[in-house]
mmCIF file of C-alpha atoms in Angstrom:
data_model
loop_
_atom_site.group_PDB
_atom_site.id
_atom_site.type_symbol
_atom_site.label_atom_id
_atom_site.label_comp_id
_atom_site.label_asym_id
_atom_site.label_seq_id
_atom_site.Cartn_x
_atom_site.Cartn_y
_atom_site.Cartn_z
ATOM 1 C CA UNK D 186 -38.567 3.847 -54.122
ATOM 2 C CA UNK D 187 -35.801 3.026 -51.695
ATOM 3 C CA UNK D 188 -33.664 0.112 -52.421
ATOM 4 C CA UNK D 189 -34.525 -2.973 -50.355
ATOM 5 C CA UNK D 190 -30.866 -3.663 -49.683
ATOM 6 C CA UNK D 191 -30.149 -0.182 -48.333
ATOM 7 C CA UNK D 192 -33.306 -0.271 -46.164
ATOM 8 C CA UNK D 193 -32.345 -3.656 -44.777
ATOM 9 C CA UNK D 194 -28.809 -2.436 -44.159
ATOM 10 C CA UNK D 195 -29.953 0.691 -42.267
ATOM 11 C CA UNK D 196 -32.438 -1.357 -40.185
ATOM 12 C CA UNK D 197 -29.718 -3.849 -39.205
ATOM 13 C CA UNK D 198 -27.417 -0.973 -38.249
ATOM 14 C CA UNK D 199 -30.210 0.628 -36.125
ATOM 15 C CA UNK D 200 -30.890 -2.649 -34.275
ATOM 16 C CA UNK D 201 -27.187 -3.237 -33.732
ATOM 17 C CA UNK D 202 -26.788 0.277 -32.256
ATOM 18 C CA UNK D 203 -29.816 -0.285 -30.016
ATOM 19 C CA UNK D 204 -28.375 -3.530 -28.613
ATOM 20 C CA UNK D 205 -24.877 -2.141 -28.257
ATOM 21 C CA UNK D 206 -26.174 0.998 -26.501
ATOM 22 C CA UNK D 207 -27.334 -0.970 -23.425
ATOM 23 C CA UNK D 208 -24.092 -2.945 -23.292
ATOM 24 C CA UNK D 209 -21.974 0.190 -23.712
ATOM 25 C CA UNK D 210 -23.850 1.943 -20.892
ATOM 26 C CA UNK D 211 -23.156 -1.014 -18.604
ATOM 27 C CA UNK D 212 -19.455 -0.873 -19.542
ATOM 28 C CA UNK D 213 -19.377 2.895 -18.945
ATOM 29 C CA UNK D 214 -20.831 2.422 -15.452
ATOM 30 C CA UNK D 215 -18.273 -0.292 -14.710
ATOM 31 C CA UNK D 216 -15.389 1.854 -16.010
ATOM 32 C CA UNK D 217 -16.595 4.827 -13.968
ATOM 33 C CA UNK D 218 -16.749 2.738 -10.791
ATOM 34 C CA UNK D 219 -13.244 1.349 -11.495
ATOM 35 C CA UNK D 220 -11.916 4.869 -12.009
ATOM 36 C CA UNK D 221 -13.441 5.908 -8.694
ATOM 37 C CA UNK D 222 -11.839 2.934 -6.950
ATOM 38 C CA UNK D 223 -8.471 3.707 -8.551
ATOM 39 C CA UNK D 224 -8.692 7.334 -7.430
ATOM 40 C CA UNK D 225 -9.547 6.227 -3.882
ATOM 41 C CA UNK D 226 -6.607 3.800 -3.875
ATOM 42 C CA UNK D 227 -4.279 6.546 -5.122
ATOM 43 C CA UNK D 228 -5.438 8.850 -2.313
ATOM 44 C CA UNK D 229 -4.958 6.065 0.230
ATOM 45 C CA UNK D 230 -1.474 5.302 -1.128
ATOM 46 C CA UNK D 231 -0.487 8.970 -0.976
ATOM 47 C CA UNK D 232 -1.747 9.248 2.599
ATOM 48 C CA UNK D 233 0.192 6.118 3.559
ATOM 49 C CA UNK D 234 3.367 7.417 1.911
ATOM 50 C CA UNK D 235 2.994 10.777 3.683
ATOM 51 C CA UNK D 236 2.482 9.031 7.015
ATOM 52 C CA UNK D 237 5.541 6.858 6.380
ATOM 53 C CA UNK D 238 7.679 9.911 5.582
ATOM 54 C CA UNK D 239 6.429 11.673 8.695
ATOM 55 C CA UNK D 240 7.201 8.648 10.876
ATOM 56 C CA UNK D 241 10.658 8.352 9.317
ATOM 57 C CA UNK D 242 11.329 12.018 10.147
ATOM 58 C CA UNK D 243 10.123 11.496 13.723
ATOM 59 C CA UNK D 244 12.274 8.382 14.070
ATOM 60 C CA UNK D 245 15.370 10.162 12.762
ATOM 61 C CA UNK D 246 14.769 13.012 15.216
ATOM 62 C CA UNK D 247 14.059 10.660 18.120
ATOM 63 C CA UNK D 248 16.913 8.221 17.411
ATOM 64 C CA UNK D 249 19.827 10.515 18.462
ATOM 65 C CA UNK D 250 17.994 11.446 21.637
ATOM 66 C CA UNK D 251 17.432 7.786 22.477
ATOM 67 C CA UNK D 252 20.993 6.747 21.642
ATOM 68 C CA UNK D 253 22.862 9.413 23.618
ATOM 69 C CA UNK D 254 21.762 8.376 27.139
ATOM 70 C CA UNK D 255 22.206 4.681 26.400
ATOM 71 C CA UNK D 256 25.764 3.432 26.843
ATOM 72 C CA UNK D 257 27.314 2.452 23.545
ATOM 73 C CA UNK D 258 29.348 -0.668 23.028
ATOM 74 C CA UNK D 259 32.918 -0.537 21.860
ATOM 75 C CA UNK D 260 34.224 -2.729 19.072
ATOM 76 C CA UNK D 261 35.280 -5.385 21.550
ATOM 77 C CA UNK D 262 31.740 -5.738 22.863
ATOM 78 C CA UNK D 263 32.364 -4.143 26.243
ATOM 79 C CA UNK D 264 30.625 -1.023 27.395
ATOM 80 C CA UNK D 265 32.580 2.198 27.877
ATOM 81 C CA UNK D 266 32.964 3.294 31.457
ATOM 82 C CA UNK D 267 30.181 5.885 31.418
ATOM 83 C CA UNK D 268 31.355 8.334 28.766
ATOM 84 C CA UNK D 269 29.587 11.673 29.052
ATOM 85 C CA UNK D 270 30.299 15.102 27.631
ATOM 86 C CA UNK D 271 30.594 16.476 31.154
ATOM 87 C CA UNK D 272 33.046 13.711 32.027
ATOM 88 C CA UNK D 273 35.329 14.623 29.122
ATOM 89 C CA UNK D 274 35.227 18.270 30.159
ATOM 90 C CA UNK D 275 36.046 17.284 33.750
ATOM 91 C CA UNK D 276 39.034 15.181 32.593
ATOM 92 C CA UNK D 277 40.346 18.074 30.508
ATOM 93 C CA UNK D 278 39.915 20.576 33.369
ATOM 94 C CA UNK D 279 41.533 18.161 35.863
ATOM 95 C CA UNK D 280 44.562 17.844 33.600
ATOM 96 C CA UNK D 281 44.640 21.622 33.031
ATOM 97 C CA UNK D 282 44.566 21.283 29.250
ATOM 98 C CA UNK D 283 43.097 23.418 26.522
ATOM 99 C CA UNK D 284 40.815 21.843 23.930
ATOM 100 C CA UNK D 285 43.672 21.986 21.418
ATOM 101 C CA UNK D 286 46.018 20.171 23.822
ATOM 102 C CA UNK D 287 43.371 17.557 24.590
ATOM 103 C CA UNK D 288 42.863 17.115 20.857
ATOM 104 C CA UNK D 289 46.601 16.555 20.394
ATOM 105 C CA UNK D 290 46.583 13.912 23.143
ATOM 106 C CA UNK D 291 43.630 12.128 21.564
ATOM 107 C CA UNK D 292 45.001 12.614 18.019
ATOM 108 C CA UNK D 293 41.824 14.357 16.823
ATOM 109 C CA UNK D 294 40.911 17.926 15.895
ATOM 110 C CA UNK D 295 40.110 20.606 18.446
ATOM 111 C CA UNK D 296 36.688 20.937 16.830
ATOM 112 C CA UNK D 297 35.975 17.282 17.646
ATOM 113 C CA UNK D 298 36.839 17.872 21.301
ATOM 114 C CA UNK D 299 34.603 20.946 21.336
ATOM 115 C CA UNK D 300 31.676 19.023 19.837
ATOM 116 C CA UNK D 301 32.162 16.088 22.213
ATOM 117 C CA UNK D 302 32.259 18.384 25.253
ATOM 118 C CA UNK D 303 29.187 20.324 24.132
ATOM 119 C CA UNK D 304 27.291 17.070 23.520
ATOM 120 C CA UNK D 305 26.737 17.778 19.823
ATOM 121 C CA UNK D 306 28.400 14.512 18.831
ATOM 122 C CA UNK D 307 29.645 11.356 20.499
ATOM 123 C CA UNK D 308 33.137 10.004 19.922
ATOM 124 C CA UNK D 309 33.558 6.708 18.120
ATOM 125 C CA UNK D 310 34.596 3.607 20.021
ATOM 126 C CA UNK D 311 38.301 4.056 19.183
ATOM 127 C CA UNK D 312 38.274 7.620 20.527
ATOM 128 C CA UNK D 313 36.313 6.529 23.603
ATOM 129 C CA UNK D 314 39.065 4.003 24.321
ATOM 130 C CA UNK D 315 41.666 6.805 24.059
ATOM 131 C CA UNK D 316 39.568 9.000 26.370
ATOM 132 C CA UNK D 317 39.429 6.188 28.934
ATOM 133 C CA UNK D 318 43.205 5.839 28.660
ATOM 134 C CA UNK D 319 43.697 9.607 29.163
ATOM 135 C CA UNK D 320 41.345 9.466 32.146
ATOM 136 C CA UNK D 321 43.864 7.271 33.993
ATOM 137 C CA UNK D 322 46.885 9.582 33.627
ATOM 138 C CA UNK D 323 47.908 12.632 35.651
ATOM 139 C CA UNK D 324 48.964 16.160 34.736
ATOM 140 C CA UNK D 325 52.686 15.357 34.486
ATOM 141 C CA UNK D 326 52.095 12.367 32.235
ATOM 142 C CA UNK D 327 49.757 14.428 30.016
ATOM 143 C CA UNK D 328 52.321 17.233 29.690
ATOM 144 C CA UNK D 329 55.110 14.772 28.897
ATOM 145 C CA UNK D 330 52.978 13.121 26.202
ATOM 146 C CA UNK D 331 52.229 16.547 24.745
ATOM 147 C CA UNK D 332 55.911 17.503 24.678
ATOM 148 C CA UNK D 333 56.791 14.182 23.022
ATOM 149 C CA UNK D 334 54.057 14.531 20.405
ATOM 150 C CA UNK D 335 55.096 18.132 19.586
ATOM 151 C CA UNK D 336 58.706 17.094 18.813
#
């Protein structure tokens, strides 16, 4: 004959499992729905981050194109007198200088002059001021400055 204590103990355990089973199923459903929501939020976050990266790339590509036609301010707050790559080339041709000679006048490298003339880069405000100064001189003055700087 089974022991009354062991029978009572097994019956209590069975009833406890029965009650807990319904509560555990409710918790499992809740956890599953939370996991689904978390997964959806992760997908949404990833899509937002990808869109942000794409917009940042587009902005970085569009920014140089927007900045080049707009006149840039110098350090003193005034606008340069219409600096353009073609204008620099015209000044150099008018003075009859090579890119290396123009670079010596402006105290920069010949590569900088090449890139400015081809429109690959834009000179800084200090160099734009020097270009405006060179724009005002003639061939003789340019040659004399070059001969002074070479000695």
